[in-house]
mmCIF file of C-alpha atoms in Angstrom:
data_model
loop_
_atom_site.group_PDB
_atom_site.id
_atom_site.type_symbol
_atom_site.label_atom_id
_atom_site.label_comp_id
_atom_site.label_asym_id
_atom_site.label_seq_id
_atom_site.Cartn_x
_atom_site.Cartn_y
_atom_site.Cartn_z
ATOM 1 C CA MET W 98 0.000 0.000 0.000
ATOM 2 C CA PHE W 99 1.308 3.431 -0.923
ATOM 3 C CA ASN W 100 0.458 6.340 1.326
ATOM 4 C CA GLU W 101 1.437 9.945 0.943
ATOM 5 C CA ILE W 102 0.113 12.935 2.847
ATOM 6 C CA LEU W 103 0.820 16.423 1.554
ATOM 7 C CA VAL W 104 0.738 18.938 4.398
ATOM 8 C CA GLY W 105 -0.694 22.282 3.284
ATOM 9 C CA LYS W 106 -2.981 24.987 4.598
ATOM 10 C CA LYS W 107 -5.407 22.950 6.692
ATOM 11 C CA SER W 108 -5.018 22.660 10.452
ATOM 12 C CA GLN W 109 -2.415 20.312 11.948
ATOM 13 C CA MET W 110 -4.939 17.848 13.295
ATOM 14 C CA ASN W 111 -6.354 17.165 9.815
ATOM 15 C CA TYR W 112 -2.997 15.728 8.784
ATOM 16 C CA VAL W 113 -2.446 13.929 12.084
ATOM 17 C CA LEU W 114 -5.797 12.225 11.596
ATOM 18 C CA ALA W 115 -5.046 11.353 7.957
ATOM 19 C CA CYS W 116 -1.810 9.726 9.090
ATOM 20 C CA LEU W 117 -3.419 7.770 11.941
ATOM 21 C CA THR W 118 -6.172 6.603 9.586
ATOM 22 C CA ALA W 119 -3.640 5.347 7.039
ATOM 23 C CA PHE W 120 -1.812 3.296 9.678
ATOM 24 C CA HIS W 121 -5.060 1.947 11.150
ATOM 25 C CA GLU W 122 -6.141 0.858 7.675
ATOM 26 C CA GLY W 123 -3.030 -1.280 7.502
ATOM 27 C CA ALA W 124 -0.343 0.904 5.919
ATOM 28 C CA LYS W 125 3.184 -0.171 6.837
ATOM 29 C CA GLU W 126 4.630 3.177 5.772
ATOM 30 C CA VAL W 127 3.277 6.687 5.436
ATOM 31 C CA THR W 128 5.162 9.556 3.779
ATOM 32 C CA ILE W 129 4.514 13.091 4.981
ATOM 33 C CA LYS W 130 5.452 15.779 2.465
ATOM 34 C CA ALA W 131 5.427 19.569 2.571
ATOM 35 C CA ARG W 132 6.761 22.585 0.754
ATOM 36 C CA GLY W 133 7.838 26.058 1.853
ATOM 37 C CA ARG W 134 6.303 27.360 5.058
ATOM 38 C CA SER W 135 4.319 24.171 5.597
ATOM 39 C CA ILE W 136 7.566 22.320 6.359
ATOM 40 C CA SER W 137 7.379 23.355 10.034
ATOM 41 C CA LYS W 138 3.807 22.066 10.198
ATOM 42 C CA ALA W 139 4.843 18.731 8.682
ATOM 43 C CA VAL W 140 7.449 18.277 11.437
ATOM 44 C CA ASP W 141 4.796 19.140 14.066
ATOM 45 C CA VAL W 142 2.424 16.557 12.546
ATOM 46 C CA VAL W 143 5.094 13.840 12.692
ATOM 47 C CA GLU W 144 5.987 14.696 16.287
ATOM 48 C CA ILE W 145 2.333 14.649 17.397
ATOM 49 C CA VAL W 146 1.720 11.283 15.716
ATOM 50 C CA ARG W 147 4.860 9.743 17.251
ATOM 51 C CA LYS W 148 4.681 11.202 20.743
ATOM 52 C CA LYS W 149 0.964 11.418 21.452
ATOM 53 C CA PHE W 150 -0.817 8.800 19.403
ATOM 54 C CA MET W 151 1.341 5.995 18.096
ATOM 55 C CA THR W 152 4.561 5.375 19.974
ATOM 56 C CA ASP W 153 5.278 2.321 17.805
ATOM 57 C CA ILE W 154 5.982 4.537 14.781
ATOM 58 C CA THR W 155 9.575 5.302 13.803
ATOM 59 C CA ILE W 156 11.081 7.786 11.401
ATOM 60 C CA LYS W 157 12.556 5.689 8.632
ATOM 61 C CA ASP W 158 13.898 8.455 6.442
ATOM 62 C CA ILE W 159 13.953 12.241 6.093
ATOM 63 C CA ASN W 160 14.848 14.033 2.893
ATOM 64 C CA ILE W 161 14.941 17.673 1.962
ATOM 65 C CA GLY W 162 15.153 19.110 -1.508
ATOM 66 C CA THR W 163 14.131 21.870 -3.867
ATOM 67 C CA ASP W 164 11.061 21.667 -6.105
ATOM 68 C CA GLU W 165 10.835 23.774 -9.222
ATOM 69 C CA ILE W 166 7.444 25.217 -9.945
ATOM 70 C CA LYS W 167 6.680 26.803 -13.294
ATOM 71 C CA LEU W 168 4.399 29.811 -13.110
ATOM 72 C CA ASN W 169 3.877 31.192 -16.621
ATOM 73 C CA ASP W 170 7.444 31.852 -17.784
ATOM 74 C CA ASN W 171 8.979 32.049 -14.328
ATOM 75 C CA VAL W 172 10.540 29.155 -12.501
ATOM 76 C CA ARG W 173 10.186 29.417 -8.737
ATOM 77 C CA ARG W 174 12.275 27.256 -6.451
ATOM 78 C CA ILE W 175 10.738 26.110 -3.202
ATOM 79 C CA SER W 176 12.203 23.929 -0.456
ATOM 80 C CA SER W 177 10.505 20.633 0.320
ATOM 81 C CA ILE W 178 10.663 17.916 2.949
ATOM 82 C CA SER W 179 9.643 14.292 2.852
ATOM 83 C CA ILE W 180 9.453 12.225 6.050
ATOM 84 C CA VAL W 181 8.852 8.476 5.861
ATOM 85 C CA LEU W 182 7.157 6.947 8.906
ATOM 86 C CA ALA W 183 7.102 3.199 9.443
ATOM 87 C CA LYS W 184 5.339 0.914 11.871
ATOM 88 C CA MET W 185 7.658 -1.119 14.054
ATOM 89 C CA LYS W 186 7.010 -4.836 13.953
ATOM 90 C CA MET B 256 36.023 21.795 15.061
ATOM 91 C CA PHE B 257 32.437 21.982 16.250
ATOM 92 C CA ASN B 258 30.012 24.219 14.395
ATOM 93 C CA GLU B 259 26.390 24.790 15.120
ATOM 94 C CA ILE B 260 24.112 27.434 13.628
ATOM 95 C CA LEU B 261 20.750 28.106 15.239
ATOM 96 C CA VAL B 262 18.322 29.530 12.697
ATOM 97 C CA GLY B 263 15.990 32.095 14.245
ATOM 98 C CA LYS B 264 14.419 35.428 13.390
ATOM 99 C CA LYS B 265 17.157 36.986 11.258
ATOM 100 C CA SER B 266 16.981 36.912 7.474
ATOM 101 C CA GLN B 267 17.897 33.752 5.555
ATOM 102 C CA MET B 268 21.106 35.143 4.142
ATOM 103 C CA ASN B 269 22.572 35.780 7.603
ATOM 104 C CA TYR B 270 22.506 32.049 8.252
ATOM 105 C CA VAL B 271 23.683 31.146 4.743
ATOM 106 C CA LEU B 272 26.666 33.428 5.277
ATOM 107 C CA ALA B 273 27.392 31.983 8.738
ATOM 108 C CA CYS B 274 27.402 28.508 7.226
ATOM 109 C CA LEU B 275 29.668 29.447 4.300
ATOM 110 C CA THR B 276 32.048 31.199 6.706
ATOM 111 C CA ALA B 277 32.295 28.128 8.929
ATOM 112 C CA PHE B 278 33.183 25.895 5.958
ATOM 113 C CA HIS B 279 35.676 28.416 4.581
ATOM 114 C CA GLU B 280 37.366 28.556 7.978
ATOM 115 C CA GLY B 281 37.991 24.844 7.721
ATOM 116 C CA ALA B 282 34.966 23.166 9.319
ATOM 117 C CA LYS B 283 34.379 19.625 8.072
ATOM 118 C CA GLU B 284 30.811 19.595 9.388
ATOM 119 C CA VAL B 285 28.235 22.254 10.187
ATOM 120 C CA THR B 286 24.972 21.561 12.018
ATOM 121 C CA ILE B 287 21.966 23.740 11.230
ATOM 122 C CA LYS B 288 19.306 23.755 13.954
ATOM 123 C CA ALA B 289 15.903 25.360 14.252
ATOM 124 C CA ARG B 290 12.712 25.225 16.276
ATOM 125 C CA GLY B 291 9.062 25.813 15.490
ATOM 126 C CA ARG B 292 8.322 28.084 12.561
ATOM 127 C CA SER B 293 12.010 28.602 11.819
ATOM 128 C CA ILE B 294 12.242 24.974 10.653
ATOM 129 C CA SER B 295 11.148 25.966 7.120
ATOM 130 C CA LYS B 296 13.820 28.671 7.071
ATOM 131 C CA ALA B 297 16.493 26.186 8.147
ATOM 132 C CA VAL B 298 15.602 23.945 5.184
ATOM 133 C CA ASP B 299 15.774 26.971 2.856
ATOM 134 C CA VAL B 300 19.222 27.874 4.244
ATOM 135 C CA VAL B 301 20.525 24.360 3.629
ATOM 136 C CA GLU B 302 19.134 24.295 0.084
ATOM 137 C CA ILE B 303 20.651 27.686 -0.762
ATOM 138 C CA VAL B 304 24.053 26.653 0.587
ATOM 139 C CA ARG B 305 24.007 23.340 -1.302
ATOM 140 C CA LYS B 306 22.525 24.472 -4.596
ATOM 141 C CA LYS B 307 23.875 28.000 -5.037
ATOM 142 C CA PHE B 308 27.130 28.308 -3.167
ATOM 143 C CA MET B 309 28.826 25.046 -2.314
ATOM 144 C CA THR B 310 27.881 22.085 -4.447
ATOM 145 C CA ASP B 311 30.494 19.931 -2.676
ATOM 146 C CA ILE B 312 28.408 19.903 0.505
ATOM 147 C CA THR B 313 26.258 16.870 1.327
ATOM 148 C CA ILE B 314 23.531 16.290 3.848
ATOM 149 C CA LYS B 315 24.992 13.793 6.284
ATOM 150 C CA ASP B 316 22.074 13.503 8.656
ATOM 151 C CA ILE B 317 18.650 14.988 9.404
ATOM 152 C CA ASN B 318 16.872 14.588 12.713
ATOM 153 C CA ILE B 319 13.607 15.923 14.011
ATOM 154 C CA GLY B 320 12.445 15.954 17.592
ATOM 155 C CA THR B 321 10.540 17.774 20.294
ATOM 156 C CA ASP B 322 12.167 20.214 22.695
ATOM 157 C CA GLU B 323 10.557 20.961 26.036
ATOM 158 C CA ILE B 324 10.743 24.573 27.099
ATOM 159 C CA LYS B 325 9.878 25.560 30.672
ATOM 160 C CA LEU B 326 8.102 28.902 30.941
ATOM 161 C CA ASN B 327 7.354 29.564 34.616
ATOM 162 C CA ASP B 328 5.332 26.500 35.590
ATOM 163 C CA ASN B 329 4.254 25.562 32.095
ATOM 164 C CA VAL B 330 6.071 23.128 29.862
ATOM 165 C CA ARG B 331 5.730 23.943 26.168
ATOM 166 C CA ARG B 332 6.638 21.406 23.529
ATOM 167 C CA ILE B 333 8.110 22.664 20.312
ATOM 168 C CA SER B 334 9.285 20.727 17.254
ATOM 169 C CA SER B 335 12.922 20.981 16.249
ATOM 170 C CA ILE B 336 15.137 19.981 13.354
ATOM 171 C CA SER B 337 18.845 19.398 13.137
ATOM 172 C CA ILE B 338 20.570 19.051 9.760
ATOM 173 C CA VAL B 339 24.231 18.015 9.567
ATOM 174 C CA LEU B 340 26.123 19.233 6.503
ATOM 175 C CA ALA B 341 29.498 17.781 5.587
ATOM 176 C CA LYS B 342 32.127 18.679 3.049
ATOM 177 C CA MET B 343 32.846 15.956 0.506
ATOM 178 C CA LYS B 344 36.490 14.968 0.293
#
């Protein structure tokens, strides 16, 4: 099963809930992604899931990078993060 | 040599410059840290250093966590990130 949650403008708890739901539905891994200012929120979401709700979740991988977004003729560069969470066996 | 840069309220380029300076002074590794909303800025700083200024820098490690801050009798939890940059040989 492939699960990816893109953290954006909604409130933190929306994404926490989406993540918990994915794991409860049997996902072995969930990837949390965010761009720009939402990166801080993505880290908060991961910390809330791990510390408050599911202590059997580990951080398997964290990557940061730059996404290029084309707006008309301009190319904007925006930082991104991708955090892979996995259920311990 | 031990180098740590805490990203806070100053502008991005202050931290980019601090990081470049540390490497030019001979540091083999520089750790970029941030808390809360500054986490996004820390990721931007790392991406600017890597992509624009020093392409021989790699991300050696990324960790996220929760810091507990005591304010009077209250304990506030705040997310944190720590990104270790290293110079390739």
